[in-house]
Amino acid sequence: MASQWTRVRNRGRTWRAGRILTKYRFVVQYRSDGFSGWQVQKDRPTIGGTIEAALTRITGETPSVVGAGRTDAGVHALGQVAHFRLQRSWPVDRLLKSLNGVLPSRIRVLRLSVASNAFHAQRDAQRKRYVYRVYNGPILSPFLEGRVQQVYRPLSPEAMQEASALIVGTHDFTGFTASASQVRNRVRTVFVSRWQRKGRHFSYRVEGDGFLHHMVRNLVGTMLQIGLGQRPARDMIMILESRDRRLAGPTAPARGLFLARVWYRT
Amino acid sequence: MASQWTRVRNRGRTWRAGRILTKYRFVVQYRSDGFSGWQVQKDRPTIGGTIEAALTRITGETPSVVGAGRTDAGVHALGQVAHFRLQRSWPVDRLLKSLNGVLPSRIRVLRLSVASNAFHAQRDAQRKRYVYRVYNGPILSPFLEGRVQQVYRPLSPEAMQEASALIVGTHDFTGFTASASQVRNRVRTVFVSRWQRKGRHFSYRVEGDGFLHHMVRNLVGTMLQIGLGQRPARDMIMILESRDRRLAGPTAPARGLFLARVWYRT
């Protein structure tokens, strides 16, 4: 009798699987130490893969987790947004608590809610903010290790500020993207691009409607050359106009980069 | 010939060893992850032992490093002060740079200078500041992990502030020290004792002429009970007067504690 009932219930769930799925969205913070970035990979621990495994452990289902941005290895997040779907409905408070109970402490889900079925964390993102942190000095605090890029020689905040302002607006960012990028449309709009400085701590904030692969790190790598006096600020425009990646500076290390926030219409 | 010269030079150094030693003092910051505290131990990595090994590697000598405070395992330092002696004189800039080049990135020497031969980092310390950080909420940022004590239930900042003020002054702190403490004189003067709060982040600052073993952590453990409404603020006075460790709250975890600063006359 029991096994008959189980079969009936399982059949019910299987049927519902193709029909009624509940979509959840969440905001997640993570320290990327020890992970091979966000995107799920075979045989490598990733942030997305670790969240999927935690969801499987809690729910018994095998949902796919889709993030707003596929952060590279070494890139941190203060407010990545992602979604997944489940067959069974869960009280959001309980699911949030269970997730943080199962996840390693380097990953914390800050908020979780039910989303409309149309919501897509990647395609619907309207604006993203990245922050890149630089420490300009010879001795880096142990408490900032792995969370900031250290530059030993003095940077000019004025030159970097001037450079950062030159990329605000709608431009083809081919010159600042990874050479291997397969994306066709490389036109993006940057709303905010500015450096802030507190003593030896520099912080770059950039907000835009989307970012190409390595775009923020290539922008920063170029602006650091400018800050060191190795090239003029106007090179930012020259690189944009050239659409030639070889003219930009080196890709700045991932450790200073944070996906800070993602905005949606709803 | 060469070996004769070497012998003469070595004899010279040996002779100088008992006579003219240069004393150095330094300020050091460390993250205690993976170390068994400050004090040198056999077969266990400690912060003091790691600095001694770095000095040996750089200088070939085997100096003892003496710190202002013997921070326990898990306790961090923003500004520990220590001294050591070397037979050979070193330019301080070069020694500082070499030390940070050899030390793991969890330990950074911030400043290093030549001290008078009379200077003693532990005995001459006139005032120390400790900071204890608490996060009061259900979800701890991955960027604060291991650097803050998490308290889930709501704390009353007013009750904790009231409690902290009650220990300012000169008191016998037996009630707040580790029961196994061998120190005879347990009278200490606390100059500053106060909580600050920014949203869910609480920070306790305490400054005094000296601190007994586990004193700050026992003070915090008791004040957290007070903040949770488990006992009244006036218990601070009752525990001081009783000189009975059993009446104080539990020892708060080391991870939230930072040796922030040490003051000397010179």
PDB file of C-alpha atoms in Angstrom, chain A residues 6-260:
ATOM      1  CA  THR A   6       4.579   6.776  -2.946  1.00  0.00           C
ATOM      2  CA  ARG A   7       4.399   5.992  -6.607  1.00  0.00           C
ATOM      3  CA  VAL A   8       1.242   8.036  -7.017  1.00  0.00           C
ATOM      4  CA  ARG A   9       2.792  10.980  -5.186  1.00  0.00           C
ATOM      5  CA  ASN A  10       5.996  10.763  -7.189  1.00  0.00           C
ATOM      6  CA  ARG A  11       4.014  10.612 -10.387  1.00  0.00           C
ATOM      7  CA  GLY A  12       2.191  13.748  -9.288  1.00  0.00           C
ATOM      8  CA  ARG A  13       5.477  15.547  -8.713  1.00  0.00           C
ATOM      9  CA  THR A  14       6.902  14.432 -12.023  1.00  0.00           C
ATOM     10  CA  TRP A  15       3.829  15.702 -13.768  1.00  0.00           C
ATOM     11  CA  ARG A  16       4.057  19.021 -11.945  1.00  0.00           C
ATOM     12  CA  ALA A  17       7.740  19.273 -12.814  1.00  0.00           C
ATOM     13  CA  GLY A  18       7.045  20.166 -16.395  1.00  0.00           C
ATOM     14  CA  ARG A  19       4.209  22.501 -15.527  1.00  0.00           C
ATOM     15  CA  ILE A  20       4.373  24.442 -12.294  1.00  0.00           C
ATOM     16  CA  LEU A  21       7.797  25.471 -11.109  1.00  0.00           C
ATOM     17  CA  THR A  22       8.365  28.172  -8.547  1.00  0.00           C
ATOM     18  CA  LYS A  23      11.098  30.647  -9.424  1.00  0.00           C
ATOM     19  CA  TYR A  24      13.262  32.125  -6.688  1.00  0.00           C
ATOM     20  CA  ARG A  25      15.663  35.032  -6.895  1.00  0.00           C
ATOM     21  CA  PHE A  26      18.368  35.829  -4.373  1.00  0.00           C
ATOM     22  CA  VAL A  27      21.173  38.251  -3.565  1.00  0.00           C
ATOM     23  CA  VAL A  28      24.456  36.610  -2.649  1.00  0.00           C
ATOM     24  CA  GLN A  29      27.780  37.804  -1.263  1.00  0.00           C
ATOM     25  CA  TYR A  30      30.951  35.772  -1.684  1.00  0.00           C
ATOM     26  CA  ARG A  31      34.681  35.747  -1.179  1.00  0.00           C
ATOM     27  CA  SER A  32      36.133  33.970  -4.146  1.00  0.00           C
ATOM     28  CA  ASP A  33      39.124  32.352  -2.369  1.00  0.00           C
ATOM     29  CA  GLY A  34      39.376  28.721  -3.443  1.00  0.00           C
ATOM     30  CA  PHE A  35      36.639  28.875  -6.078  1.00  0.00           C
ATOM     31  CA  SER A  36      37.117  28.751  -9.835  1.00  0.00           C
ATOM     32  CA  GLY A  37      34.710  31.619 -10.380  1.00  0.00           C
ATOM     33  CA  TRP A  38      30.911  31.630 -10.571  1.00  0.00           C
ATOM     34  CA  GLN A  39      30.076  29.442 -13.540  1.00  0.00           C
ATOM     35  CA  VAL A  40      29.543  25.699 -12.926  1.00  0.00           C
ATOM     36  CA  GLN A  41      32.455  23.576 -14.134  1.00  0.00           C
ATOM     37  CA  LYS A  42      33.086  19.848 -13.992  1.00  0.00           C
ATOM     38  CA  ASP A  43      35.631  18.797 -11.343  1.00  0.00           C
ATOM     39  CA  ARG A  44      36.223  22.348 -10.105  1.00  0.00           C
ATOM     40  CA  PRO A  45      34.593  24.055  -7.146  1.00  0.00           C
ATOM     41  CA  THR A  46      32.657  27.099  -8.302  1.00  0.00           C
ATOM     42  CA  ILE A  47      30.316  29.433  -6.475  1.00  0.00           C
ATOM     43  CA  GLY A  48      27.356  28.587  -8.715  1.00  0.00           C
ATOM     44  CA  GLY A  49      28.105  24.874  -8.413  1.00  0.00           C
ATOM     45  CA  THR A  50      28.380  25.088  -4.624  1.00  0.00           C
ATOM     46  CA  ILE A  51      24.990  26.830  -4.421  1.00  0.00           C
ATOM     47  CA  GLU A  52      23.434  24.206  -6.728  1.00  0.00           C
ATOM     48  CA  ALA A  53      24.841  21.416  -4.536  1.00  0.00           C
ATOM     49  CA  ALA A  54      23.473  23.124  -1.406  1.00  0.00           C
ATOM     50  CA  LEU A  55      20.017  23.400  -3.026  1.00  0.00           C
ATOM     51  CA  THR A  56      20.123  19.718  -3.982  1.00  0.00           C
ATOM     52  CA  ARG A  57      21.051  18.755  -0.449  1.00  0.00           C
ATOM     53  CA  ILE A  58      18.175  20.774   0.997  1.00  0.00           C
ATOM     54  CA  THR A  59      15.444  20.086  -1.554  1.00  0.00           C
ATOM     55  CA  GLY A  60      16.427  16.818  -3.231  1.00  0.00           C
ATOM     56  CA  GLU A  61      15.948  18.611  -6.568  1.00  0.00           C
ATOM     57  CA  THR A  62      18.684  19.526  -9.051  1.00  0.00           C
ATOM     58  CA  PRO A  63      18.026  23.143 -10.043  1.00  0.00           C
ATOM     59  CA  SER A  64      20.289  25.219 -12.271  1.00  0.00           C
ATOM     60  CA  VAL A  65      21.429  28.513 -10.758  1.00  0.00           C
ATOM     61  CA  VAL A  66      21.706  31.447 -13.190  1.00  0.00           C
ATOM     62  CA  GLY A  67      23.657  34.523 -12.060  1.00  0.00           C
ATOM     63  CA  ALA A  68      23.466  38.107 -13.303  1.00  0.00           C
ATOM     64  CA  GLY A  69      27.217  38.085 -13.962  1.00  0.00           C
ATOM     65  CA  ARG A  70      29.607  35.213 -14.462  1.00  0.00           C
ATOM     66  CA  THR A  71      32.355  36.475 -12.181  1.00  0.00           C
ATOM     67  CA  ASP A  72      35.806  35.089 -12.988  1.00  0.00           C
ATOM     68  CA  ALA A  73      38.019  33.194 -10.567  1.00  0.00           C
ATOM     69  CA  GLY A  74      39.267  35.583  -7.890  1.00  0.00           C
ATOM     70  CA  VAL A  75      36.459  38.118  -8.361  1.00  0.00           C
ATOM     71  CA  HIS A  76      34.346  38.718  -5.254  1.00  0.00           C
ATOM     72  CA  ALA A  77      30.701  39.720  -4.944  1.00  0.00           C
ATOM     73  CA  LEU A  78      29.006  42.076  -2.541  1.00  0.00           C
ATOM     74  CA  GLY A  79      25.639  41.704  -4.264  1.00  0.00           C
ATOM     75  CA  GLN A  80      25.453  39.156  -7.072  1.00  0.00           C
ATOM     76  CA  VAL A  81      21.866  38.316  -8.061  1.00  0.00           C
ATOM     77  CA  ALA A  82      20.776  34.891  -9.293  1.00  0.00           C
ATOM     78  CA  HIS A  83      17.695  32.734  -9.856  1.00  0.00           C
ATOM     79  CA  PHE A  84      16.695  29.066  -9.835  1.00  0.00           C
ATOM     80  CA  ARG A  85      13.483  27.054 -10.065  1.00  0.00           C
ATOM     81  CA  LEU A  86      12.066  24.368  -7.803  1.00  0.00           C
ATOM     82  CA  GLN A  87       9.183  21.948  -8.222  1.00  0.00           C
ATOM     83  CA  ARG A  88       8.205  22.132  -4.602  1.00  0.00           C
ATOM     84  CA  SER A  89       7.273  25.444  -3.001  1.00  0.00           C
ATOM     85  CA  TRP A  90       9.343  26.498  -0.004  1.00  0.00           C
ATOM     86  CA  PRO A  91       8.753  29.181   2.591  1.00  0.00           C
ATOM     87  CA  VAL A  92      11.443  31.715   1.619  1.00  0.00           C
ATOM     88  CA  ASP A  93      12.615  32.329   5.193  1.00  0.00           C
ATOM     89  CA  ARG A  94      13.186  28.626   5.745  1.00  0.00           C
ATOM     90  CA  LEU A  95      14.946  28.160   2.406  1.00  0.00           C
ATOM     91  CA  LEU A  96      17.226  31.170   3.081  1.00  0.00           C
ATOM     92  CA  LYS A  97      18.140  29.851   6.526  1.00  0.00           C
ATOM     93  CA  SER A  98      18.742  26.318   5.243  1.00  0.00           C
ATOM     94  CA  LEU A  99      20.924  27.597   2.405  1.00  0.00           C
ATOM     95  CA  ASN A 100      23.186  29.591   4.734  1.00  0.00           C
ATOM     96  CA  GLY A 101      23.310  26.603   7.067  1.00  0.00           C
ATOM     97  CA  VAL A 102      24.629  24.347   4.298  1.00  0.00           C
ATOM     98  CA  LEU A 103      26.804  26.799   2.328  1.00  0.00           C
ATOM     99  CA  PRO A 104      30.425  27.411   3.346  1.00  0.00           C
ATOM    100  CA  SER A 105      30.890  30.688   5.229  1.00  0.00           C
ATOM    101  CA  ARG A 106      32.625  32.225   2.188  1.00  0.00           C
ATOM    102  CA  ILE A 107      29.177  32.350   0.521  1.00  0.00           C
ATOM    103  CA  ARG A 108      26.182  34.008   2.153  1.00  0.00           C
ATOM    104  CA  VAL A 109      22.741  34.486   0.674  1.00  0.00           C
ATOM    105  CA  LEU A 110      21.574  37.880   1.928  1.00  0.00           C
ATOM    106  CA  ARG A 111      18.002  37.899   0.594  1.00  0.00           C
ATOM    107  CA  LEU A 112      15.739  35.408  -1.146  1.00  0.00           C
ATOM    108  CA  SER A 113      12.271  35.872  -2.599  1.00  0.00           C
ATOM    109  CA  VAL A 114       9.798  34.320  -5.004  1.00  0.00           C
ATOM    110  CA  ALA A 115      10.136  35.814  -8.486  1.00  0.00           C
ATOM    111  CA  SER A 116       7.756  35.926 -11.418  1.00  0.00           C
ATOM    112  CA  ASN A 117       8.233  33.098 -13.890  1.00  0.00           C
ATOM    113  CA  ALA A 118       9.424  35.616 -16.486  1.00  0.00           C
ATOM    114  CA  PHE A 119      12.328  36.841 -14.331  1.00  0.00           C
ATOM    115  CA  HIS A 120      15.833  36.078 -15.636  1.00  0.00           C
ATOM    116  CA  ALA A 121      18.785  37.214 -13.483  1.00  0.00           C
ATOM    117  CA  GLN A 122      21.155  37.616 -16.441  1.00  0.00           C
ATOM    118  CA  ARG A 123      18.956  38.863 -19.288  1.00  0.00           C
ATOM    119  CA  ASP A 124      16.833  41.223 -17.187  1.00  0.00           C
ATOM    120  CA  ALA A 125      19.731  42.994 -15.450  1.00  0.00           C
ATOM    121  CA  GLN A 126      19.493  46.678 -16.396  1.00  0.00           C
ATOM    122  CA  ARG A 127      22.462  48.061 -14.579  1.00  0.00           C
ATOM    123  CA  LYS A 128      25.440  46.658 -12.700  1.00  0.00           C
ATOM    124  CA  ARG A 129      27.969  48.197 -10.383  1.00  0.00           C
ATOM    125  CA  TYR A 130      31.510  46.930 -10.064  1.00  0.00           C
ATOM    126  CA  VAL A 131      34.047  48.200  -7.549  1.00  0.00           C
ATOM    127  CA  TYR A 132      37.815  47.786  -7.910  1.00  0.00           C
ATOM    128  CA  ARG A 133      40.008  48.392  -4.855  1.00  0.00           C
ATOM    129  CA  VAL A 134      43.659  49.400  -4.959  1.00  0.00           C
ATOM    130  CA  TYR A 135      46.094  49.889  -2.091  1.00  0.00           C
ATOM    131  CA  ASN A 136      48.842  52.320  -3.060  1.00  0.00           C
ATOM    132  CA  GLY A 137      51.782  51.702  -0.767  1.00  0.00           C
ATOM    133  CA  PRO A 138      54.565  49.324   0.213  1.00  0.00           C
ATOM    134  CA  ILE A 139      52.929  47.456   3.114  1.00  0.00           C
ATOM    135  CA  LEU A 140      49.528  45.865   2.643  1.00  0.00           C
ATOM    136  CA  SER A 141      47.420  45.168   5.740  1.00  0.00           C
ATOM    137  CA  PRO A 142      46.949  41.420   6.364  1.00  0.00           C
ATOM    138  CA  PHE A 143      43.240  42.184   6.653  1.00  0.00           C
ATOM    139  CA  LEU A 144      43.067  43.354   3.028  1.00  0.00           C
ATOM    140  CA  GLU A 145      45.067  40.510   1.508  1.00  0.00           C
ATOM    141  CA  GLY A 146      43.284  38.958  -1.473  1.00  0.00           C
ATOM    142  CA  ARG A 147      40.698  41.756  -1.503  1.00  0.00           C
ATOM    143  CA  VAL A 148      42.673  44.584  -3.005  1.00  0.00           C
ATOM    144  CA  GLN A 149      45.315  45.091  -5.681  1.00  0.00           C
ATOM    145  CA  GLN A 150      48.557  46.483  -4.281  1.00  0.00           C
ATOM    146  CA  VAL A 151      50.435  49.133  -6.284  1.00  0.00           C
ATOM    147  CA  TYR A 152      53.797  50.066  -4.777  1.00  0.00           C
ATOM    148  CA  ARG A 153      54.736  53.215  -6.694  1.00  0.00           C
ATOM    149  CA  PRO A 154      52.706  56.407  -6.151  1.00  0.00           C
ATOM    150  CA  LEU A 155      49.573  56.837  -8.242  1.00  0.00           C
ATOM    151  CA  SER A 156      48.220  60.181  -9.396  1.00  0.00           C
ATOM    152  CA  PRO A 157      44.566  60.350  -8.312  1.00  0.00           C
ATOM    153  CA  GLU A 158      44.003  63.350 -10.593  1.00  0.00           C
ATOM    154  CA  ALA A 159      45.216  61.539 -13.716  1.00  0.00           C
ATOM    155  CA  MET A 160      43.130  58.480 -12.894  1.00  0.00           C
ATOM    156  CA  GLN A 161      40.039  60.573 -12.201  1.00  0.00           C
ATOM    157  CA  GLU A 162      40.484  62.363 -15.541  1.00  0.00           C
ATOM    158  CA  ALA A 163      40.897  59.028 -17.350  1.00  0.00           C
ATOM    159  CA  SER A 164      37.860  57.457 -15.689  1.00  0.00           C
ATOM    160  CA  ALA A 165      35.562  60.292 -16.772  1.00  0.00           C
ATOM    161  CA  LEU A 166      36.472  59.778 -20.443  1.00  0.00           C
ATOM    162  CA  ILE A 167      34.633  56.463 -20.792  1.00  0.00           C
ATOM    163  CA  VAL A 168      31.261  57.651 -19.459  1.00  0.00           C
ATOM    164  CA  GLY A 169      28.620  57.320 -22.177  1.00  0.00           C
ATOM    165  CA  THR A 170      27.809  54.867 -24.944  1.00  0.00           C
ATOM    166  CA  HIS A 171      30.862  53.420 -26.672  1.00  0.00           C
ATOM    167  CA  ASP A 172      32.122  50.345 -28.471  1.00  0.00           C
ATOM    168  CA  PHE A 173      34.341  48.799 -25.775  1.00  0.00           C
ATOM    169  CA  THR A 174      36.140  46.303 -28.053  1.00  0.00           C
ATOM    170  CA  GLY A 175      39.471  47.896 -27.104  1.00  0.00           C
ATOM    171  CA  PHE A 176      38.872  47.010 -23.451  1.00  0.00           C
ATOM    172  CA  THR A 177      37.459  43.500 -23.774  1.00  0.00           C
ATOM    173  CA  ALA A 178      39.193  40.111 -23.702  1.00  0.00           C
ATOM    174  CA  SER A 179      40.614  39.445 -27.178  1.00  0.00           C
ATOM    175  CA  ALA A 180      38.966  36.010 -27.282  1.00  0.00           C
ATOM    176  CA  SER A 181      35.491  37.471 -26.621  1.00  0.00           C
ATOM    177  CA  GLN A 182      32.823  35.955 -28.868  1.00  0.00           C
ATOM    178  CA  VAL A 183      30.265  38.665 -28.180  1.00  0.00           C
ATOM    179  CA  ARG A 184      29.226  40.505 -31.361  1.00  0.00           C
ATOM    180  CA  ASN A 185      27.728  43.662 -29.988  1.00  0.00           C
ATOM    181  CA  ARG A 186      30.372  45.406 -27.930  1.00  0.00           C
ATOM    182  CA  VAL A 187      28.537  48.665 -27.462  1.00  0.00           C
ATOM    183  CA  ARG A 188      27.820  49.367 -23.802  1.00  0.00           C
ATOM    184  CA  THR A 189      26.691  52.412 -21.851  1.00  0.00           C
ATOM    185  CA  VAL A 190      28.672  53.464 -18.793  1.00  0.00           C
ATOM    186  CA  PHE A 191      26.660  55.663 -16.427  1.00  0.00           C
ATOM    187  CA  VAL A 192      29.189  56.157 -13.639  1.00  0.00           C
ATOM    188  CA  SER A 193      32.978  55.842 -13.738  1.00  0.00           C
ATOM    189  CA  ARG A 194      34.998  57.424 -10.947  1.00  0.00           C
ATOM    190  CA  TRP A 195      37.823  56.924  -8.484  1.00  0.00           C
ATOM    191  CA  GLN A 196      37.584  57.715  -4.795  1.00  0.00           C
ATOM    192  CA  ARG A 197      40.587  57.986  -2.535  1.00  0.00           C
ATOM    193  CA  LYS A 198      41.038  57.778   1.234  1.00  0.00           C
ATOM    194  CA  GLY A 199      44.712  58.096   2.035  1.00  0.00           C
ATOM    195  CA  ARG A 200      46.432  55.162   0.340  1.00  0.00           C
ATOM    196  CA  HIS A 201      43.171  53.372  -0.435  1.00  0.00           C
ATOM    197  CA  PHE A 202      41.795  53.883  -3.936  1.00  0.00           C
ATOM    198  CA  SER A 203      38.420  52.616  -5.032  1.00  0.00           C
ATOM    199  CA  TYR A 204      37.040  52.653  -8.573  1.00  0.00           C
ATOM    200  CA  ARG A 205      33.290  52.529  -9.088  1.00  0.00           C
ATOM    201  CA  VAL A 206      31.818  51.790 -12.476  1.00  0.00           C
ATOM    202  CA  GLU A 207      28.139  51.376 -13.341  1.00  0.00           C
ATOM    203  CA  GLY A 208      26.803  50.415 -16.734  1.00  0.00           C
ATOM    204  CA  ASP A 209      24.069  48.575 -18.599  1.00  0.00           C
ATOM    205  CA  GLY A 210      26.423  45.668 -19.147  1.00  0.00           C
ATOM    206  CA  PHE A 211      30.085  44.723 -19.131  1.00  0.00           C
ATOM    207  CA  LEU A 212      32.161  42.684 -21.579  1.00  0.00           C
ATOM    208  CA  HIS A 213      34.529  39.952 -20.438  1.00  0.00           C
ATOM    209  CA  HIS A 214      37.492  41.472 -18.543  1.00  0.00           C
ATOM    210  CA  MET A 215      36.216  44.962 -19.391  1.00  0.00           C
ATOM    211  CA  VAL A 216      36.469  46.396 -15.852  1.00  0.00           C
ATOM    212  CA  ARG A 217      39.863  44.792 -15.244  1.00  0.00           C
ATOM    213  CA  ASN A 218      41.200  46.108 -18.569  1.00  0.00           C
ATOM    214  CA  LEU A 219      39.872  49.582 -17.828  1.00  0.00           C
ATOM    215  CA  VAL A 220      41.568  49.483 -14.427  1.00  0.00           C
ATOM    216  CA  GLY A 221      44.824  48.082 -15.825  1.00  0.00           C
ATOM    217  CA  THR A 222      44.960  50.971 -18.277  1.00  0.00           C
ATOM    218  CA  MET A 223      44.040  53.608 -15.679  1.00  0.00           C
ATOM    219  CA  LEU A 224      46.764  52.292 -13.349  1.00  0.00           C
ATOM    220  CA  GLN A 225      49.306  52.870 -16.145  1.00  0.00           C
ATOM    221  CA  ILE A 226      47.908  56.384 -16.448  1.00  0.00           C
ATOM    222  CA  GLY A 227      48.078  56.859 -12.658  1.00  0.00           C
ATOM    223  CA  LEU A 228      51.726  55.801 -12.732  1.00  0.00           C
ATOM    224  CA  GLY A 229      52.452  58.398 -15.431  1.00  0.00           C
ATOM    225  CA  GLN A 230      53.267  55.767 -18.051  1.00  0.00           C
ATOM    226  CA  ARG A 231      50.695  57.094 -20.539  1.00  0.00           C
ATOM    227  CA  PRO A 232      48.347  60.056 -20.831  1.00  0.00           C
ATOM    228  CA  ALA A 233      44.692  60.021 -19.730  1.00  0.00           C
ATOM    229  CA  ARG A 234      43.544  60.705 -23.300  1.00  0.00           C
ATOM    230  CA  ASP A 235      44.691  57.183 -24.234  1.00  0.00           C
ATOM    231  CA  MET A 236      41.317  56.001 -22.933  1.00  0.00           C
ATOM    232  CA  ILE A 237      39.662  57.678 -25.920  1.00  0.00           C
ATOM    233  CA  MET A 238      42.360  56.484 -28.299  1.00  0.00           C
ATOM    234  CA  ILE A 239      41.792  52.851 -27.168  1.00  0.00           C
ATOM    235  CA  LEU A 240      38.006  53.187 -27.474  1.00  0.00           C
ATOM    236  CA  GLU A 241      38.329  54.582 -30.984  1.00  0.00           C
ATOM    237  CA  SER A 242      40.915  52.032 -32.089  1.00  0.00           C
ATOM    238  CA  ARG A 243      38.822  49.033 -30.943  1.00  0.00           C
ATOM    239  CA  ASP A 244      42.190  47.328 -30.618  1.00  0.00           C
ATOM    240  CA  ARG A 245      42.702  45.344 -27.391  1.00  0.00           C
ATOM    241  CA  ARG A 246      46.472  45.407 -27.876  1.00  0.00           C
ATOM    242  CA  LEU A 247      46.551  49.142 -27.140  1.00  0.00           C
ATOM    243  CA  ALA A 248      44.981  48.862 -23.679  1.00  0.00           C
ATOM    244  CA  GLY A 249      46.934  48.163 -20.506  1.00  0.00           C
ATOM    245  CA  PRO A 250      47.259  44.751 -18.861  1.00  0.00           C
ATOM    246  CA  THR A 251      44.255  43.065 -17.281  1.00  0.00           C
ATOM    247  CA  ALA A 252      44.298  44.084 -13.607  1.00  0.00           C
ATOM    248  CA  PRO A 253      44.284  41.124 -11.175  1.00  0.00           C
ATOM    249  CA  ALA A 254      40.894  39.684 -10.216  1.00  0.00           C
ATOM    250  CA  ARG A 255      41.467  40.016  -6.473  1.00  0.00           C
ATOM    251  CA  GLY A 256      40.605  43.744  -6.387  1.00  0.00           C
ATOM    252  CA  LEU A 257      37.284  43.352  -8.219  1.00  0.00           C
ATOM    253  CA  PHE A 258      33.836  43.147  -6.615  1.00  0.00           C
ATOM    254  CA  LEU A 259      30.459  42.741  -8.306  1.00  0.00           C
ATOM    255  CA  ALA A 260      28.731  45.205  -6.005  1.00  0.00           C
TER     256      ALA A 260
END
